[in-house]
Coordinates of C-alpha atoms in Angstrom, one line a residue:
M26 CA 121.8 143.5 142.6
P27 CA 123.0 146.2 140.2
L28 CA 125.7 143.9 138.7
F29 CA 123.0 141.5 137.6
D30 CA 120.2 143.9 136.6
N31 CA 120.7 143.3 132.8
Y32 CA 119.8 139.6 132.8
E33 CA 116.5 138.2 131.6
A34 CA 116.9 134.4 131.3
L35 CA 118.9 134.1 134.5
S36 CA 117.7 135.0 138.0
F37 CA 119.8 135.6 141.1
S38 CA 119.4 135.2 144.9
R39 CA 121.6 135.5 147.9
E40 CA 122.0 133.9 151.3
G41 CA 124.8 135.6 153.1
R42 CA 128.0 135.4 151.0
I43 CA 126.4 132.6 148.8
L44 CA 125.2 133.7 145.3
T45 CA 122.8 131.4 143.5
I46 CA 122.5 131.7 139.7
T47 CA 119.4 130.1 138.3
M48 CA 118.8 129.3 134.6
N49 CA 115.2 130.5 134.6
L50 CA 113.4 129.2 131.5
P51 CA 111.4 126.3 133.2
D52 CA 108.8 126.1 130.4
T53 CA 111.5 125.0 128.0
L54 CA 113.4 122.9 130.5
N55 CA 116.1 125.6 130.6
A56 CA 117.1 124.7 127.1
M57 CA 119.7 127.1 125.6
D58 CA 118.3 129.7 123.3
G59 CA 120.1 132.8 122.0
Q60 CA 119.2 134.9 125.1
L61 CA 120.3 132.3 127.7
H62 CA 123.4 131.3 125.8
S63 CA 124.5 135.0 125.6
E64 CA 123.9 135.6 129.2
M65 CA 125.8 132.4 130.2
S66 CA 128.8 133.8 128.3
R67 CA 129.1 136.7 130.7
V68 CA 127.5 135.7 134.0
F69 CA 130.6 134.0 135.4
I70 CA 132.7 137.2 134.7
D71 CA 130.1 139.2 136.6
A72 CA 130.0 136.6 139.4
N73 CA 133.8 136.8 139.7
E74 CA 133.6 140.6 140.2
D75 CA 130.7 140.4 142.6
P76 CA 131.9 141.9 145.9
E77 CA 129.1 140.4 147.9
S78 CA 129.8 136.7 147.4
D79 CA 132.4 134.1 148.1
I80 CA 130.6 131.0 146.9
V81 CA 128.4 130.5 143.8
V82 CA 125.7 127.9 143.2
L83 CA 124.4 127.2 139.7
T84 CA 121.1 125.5 139.1
G85 CA 118.0 125.4 136.9
A86 CA 114.4 126.5 137.6
G87 CA 111.7 123.8 137.6
R88 CA 112.3 120.1 137.0
C89 CA 115.4 120.3 134.8
F90 CA 118.9 121.6 135.2
S91 CA 119.2 122.2 131.4
A92 CA 117.9 120.2 128.5
G93 CA 120.7 121.4 126.2
G94 CA 120.1 123.3 123.0
D95 CA 116.6 124.8 122.2
I96 CA 115.3 123.2 118.9
N97 CA 114.0 126.5 117.5
W98 CA 117.4 128.1 118.1
M99 CA 119.0 125.2 116.3
Q100 CA 116.7 125.8 113.4
E101 CA 117.8 129.4 113.2
A102 CA 121.4 128.3 113.0
V103 CA 120.6 125.8 110.2
D104 CA 118.8 128.6 108.3
N105 CA 121.5 131.1 108.9
P106 CA 124.9 129.4 109.5
A107 CA 126.7 132.7 109.9
A108 CA 124.8 133.2 113.1
F109 CA 126.3 130.1 114.6
K110 CA 129.7 131.7 114.5
R111 CA 128.5 134.1 117.1
T112 CA 127.3 131.1 119.1
A113 CA 130.8 129.6 118.8
I114 CA 132.4 132.7 120.2
E115 CA 130.0 132.6 123.1
A116 CA 130.6 128.9 123.7
K117 CA 134.3 129.6 124.3
R118 CA 133.5 132.4 126.6
I119 CA 131.2 130.2 128.7
L120 CA 133.9 127.5 129.1
F121 CA 136.7 129.9 129.8
S122 CA 134.9 132.2 132.1
Q123 CA 133.4 129.3 134.1
L124 CA 136.8 127.8 134.6
D125 CA 138.3 131.2 135.3
L126 CA 135.8 131.9 138.1
E127 CA 137.9 132.1 141.2
K128 CA 135.1 131.4 143.7
P129 CA 134.0 127.8 144.4
L130 CA 131.2 126.9 142.1
I131 CA 128.6 124.2 143.1
A132 CA 126.2 122.7 140.6
R133 CA 122.8 122.0 142.1
V134 CA 121.7 119.5 139.4
N135 CA 118.0 119.4 140.2
G136 CA 117.1 117.5 137.0
H137 CA 118.5 116.3 133.7
A138 CA 121.7 118.0 132.5
M139 CA 122.1 117.4 128.8
G140 CA 124.5 118.7 126.1
L141 CA 125.8 122.1 127.2
G142 CA 123.9 121.6 130.4
A143 CA 126.1 118.7 131.2
S144 CA 129.2 120.8 130.4
L145 CA 128.0 123.5 132.7
A146 CA 127.7 120.9 135.5
L147 CA 131.1 119.4 134.8
C148 CA 132.9 122.7 134.8
C149 CA 131.6 123.3 138.3
D150 CA 134.0 122.5 141.2
V151 CA 131.3 120.3 142.8
A152 CA 128.3 118.8 141.2
I153 CA 125.6 117.4 143.4
A154 CA 122.6 115.8 141.6
A155 CA 119.2 114.6 142.5
D156 CA 118.8 110.8 142.2
S157 CA 116.1 111.4 139.5
A158 CA 118.5 113.4 137.3
K159 CA 120.4 112.1 134.3
I160 CA 123.4 113.5 132.6
G161 CA 124.4 113.1 129.0
D162 CA 125.8 114.8 125.9
P163 CA 123.7 113.9 122.9
H164 CA 125.2 116.3 120.4
V165 CA 125.7 113.4 118.0
A166 CA 121.9 112.7 118.2
V167 CA 121.3 116.0 116.4
G168 CA 124.3 115.6 114.1
L169 CA 126.7 117.9 115.9
V170 CA 130.1 117.5 117.5
A171 CA 130.2 117.8 121.3
G172 CA 132.7 120.6 120.9
D173 CA 131.5 123.1 123.4
G174 CA 132.7 121.1 126.3
G175 CA 131.8 117.4 126.2
A176 CA 134.7 116.1 124.1
L177 CA 137.1 118.1 126.2
L178 CA 135.7 117.5 129.7
W179 CA 134.4 114.0 129.8
P180 CA 137.7 112.2 129.2
Q181 CA 139.3 114.2 132.0
M182 CA 136.5 113.1 134.4
I183 CA 136.0 109.4 133.6
G184 CA 138.8 108.4 131.2
Y185 CA 138.9 108.1 127.5
M186 CA 137.4 104.6 127.1
R187 CA 134.2 105.4 129.0
A188 CA 134.0 109.0 127.6
R189 CA 134.2 107.8 124.0
E190 CA 131.3 105.4 124.4
Y191 CA 129.0 108.0 125.9
L192 CA 130.0 110.8 123.6
L193 CA 129.7 108.7 120.4
T194 CA 126.3 107.3 121.4
G195 CA 124.9 110.3 123.3
D196 CA 123.4 108.0 125.9
A197 CA 122.2 109.6 129.1
I198 CA 123.5 108.3 132.5
P199 CA 121.5 108.1 135.7
A200 CA 122.9 110.3 138.4
Q201 CA 123.9 107.6 140.8
K202 CA 125.8 105.7 138.1
A203 CA 127.4 109.0 136.9
A204 CA 128.5 109.7 140.5
E205 CA 130.0 106.3 140.8
M206 CA 132.0 106.9 137.5
G207 CA 133.3 110.3 138.7
L208 CA 131.2 112.4 136.4
L209 CA 129.3 113.9 139.3
T210 CA 130.4 114.5 142.8
R211 CA 127.5 112.6 144.3
A212 CA 123.8 111.8 143.8
V213 CA 121.4 112.3 146.7
P214 CA 117.6 111.8 147.3
D215 CA 115.6 114.5 145.6
D216 CA 114.2 115.8 148.8
T217 CA 117.6 116.3 150.4
L218 CA 119.2 118.1 147.4
D219 CA 118.9 121.6 148.8
T220 CA 120.3 120.5 152.2
E221 CA 123.3 118.8 150.6
V222 CA 124.1 121.7 148.3
Y223 CA 123.6 124.5 150.8
D224 CA 125.2 122.8 153.8
L225 CA 128.3 122.5 151.7
A226 CA 128.0 126.1 150.4
R227 CA 127.6 127.4 154.0
R228 CA 130.6 125.4 155.2
L229 CA 132.8 126.8 152.5
A230 CA 131.5 130.3 153.1
A231 CA 132.4 130.0 156.8
G232 CA 135.8 128.7 156.0
A233 CA 139.1 130.4 155.1
T234 CA 137.8 131.7 151.8
Q235 CA 141.1 132.9 150.5
A236 CA 142.8 129.6 151.0
I237 CA 139.7 127.8 149.6
R238 CA 139.6 130.1 146.5
Y239 CA 143.4 129.7 145.8
T240 CA 143.2 125.9 146.3
K241 CA 140.4 125.8 143.6
I242 CA 142.5 127.9 141.3
V243 CA 145.5 125.6 141.5
T244 CA 143.4 122.4 141.3
N245 CA 141.8 123.6 138.1
L246 CA 145.1 124.6 136.3
A247 CA 145.6 121.3 134.4
L248 CA 141.9 121.2 133.3
K249 CA 142.1 124.8 132.1
Q250 CA 145.2 124.0 130.1
V251 CA 143.4 121.2 128.3
V252 CA 140.3 123.3 127.6
H253 CA 142.3 126.3 126.4
A254 CA 144.5 124.1 124.2
H255 CA 141.7 122.3 122.4
A256 CA 138.5 124.4 122.6
D257 CA 139.1 126.0 119.2
A258 CA 139.3 122.6 117.5
G259 CA 136.2 121.3 119.3
I260 CA 134.1 124.3 118.6
G261 CA 135.5 124.6 115.0
Y262 CA 134.3 121.0 114.3
E263 CA 131.0 121.8 115.8
V264 CA 130.6 124.8 113.5
L265 CA 131.3 122.5 110.5
T266 CA 128.7 120.0 111.6
N267 CA 126.1 122.8 112.0
E268 CA 126.2 123.1 108.2
T269 CA 125.7 119.4 107.4
K270 CA 122.6 117.7 106.0
D271 CA 122.6 115.3 108.9
H272 CA 122.2 118.1 111.4
A273 CA 119.4 119.8 109.4
E274 CA 117.7 116.4 109.1
A275 CA 118.0 115.8 112.9
V276 CA 116.4 119.2 113.7
A277 CA 113.6 118.6 111.2
A278 CA 113.0 115.2 112.6
F279 CA 112.8 116.5 116.1
R280 CA 110.3 119.1 115.0
D281 CA 108.3 116.5 113.1
K282 CA 108.4 114.1 116.0
R283 CA 110.0 111.3 114.0
K284 CA 113.2 109.4 113.9
P285 CA 116.0 111.1 111.8
V286 CA 117.4 109.3 108.7
F287 CA 121.1 110.1 108.6
T288 CA 123.1 109.9 105.4
G289 CA 126.6 110.8 106.6
S290 CA 126.5 114.1 104.7

């Protein structure tokens, strides 16, 4: 796959016209580090240009879809705040390029989807999760604003009242409950996840792919308008909180395996 030769944290496989993109850092639960974050900022652009696929599946290797931000990477951003500005640019590219992908995109949520992992699932056209999975956006638990997707996407999926509760607490939601709320398409028994995901992918690949693709584009227009209109504010506030004492305390507490003591500063 020459188009995807220059990736290290992502792996790729094909079945006919179905392309599967796998976040391939199972030892760290596919947590976002600098390498994976950078690759996510360009993979959907490459997938859009891929001449050999009509349908894309996004998943994680191992037992987790994505655990969110890697704690060591967070520490680097605390120590060097200027580096986080590059992360902010990439965060916008991830959101925009995922929503701009013209091909139907199915999330195979094989395990927990947290933080940016949750945003990746929500930006997919269909998100099918294993019953054992949970989804949540615990940015606030590490003293950050959920600006790279959560605060923009959750209200559109489940309404403002529900979204605010979960974004302000960072609580994780079991897959079945999340599906009932409309945060996921559906939750299925773990041992049927592949069947559910790839049966749908094959059905779409065998359909009128141009009509399916254009229907996806039109359906996503309103969501894209929201994200494009407000992403700068969300990510800007996240950049601000990266430089707070509370965020530094949360990262230190996580590394020390203790409860953080927040001071509101």
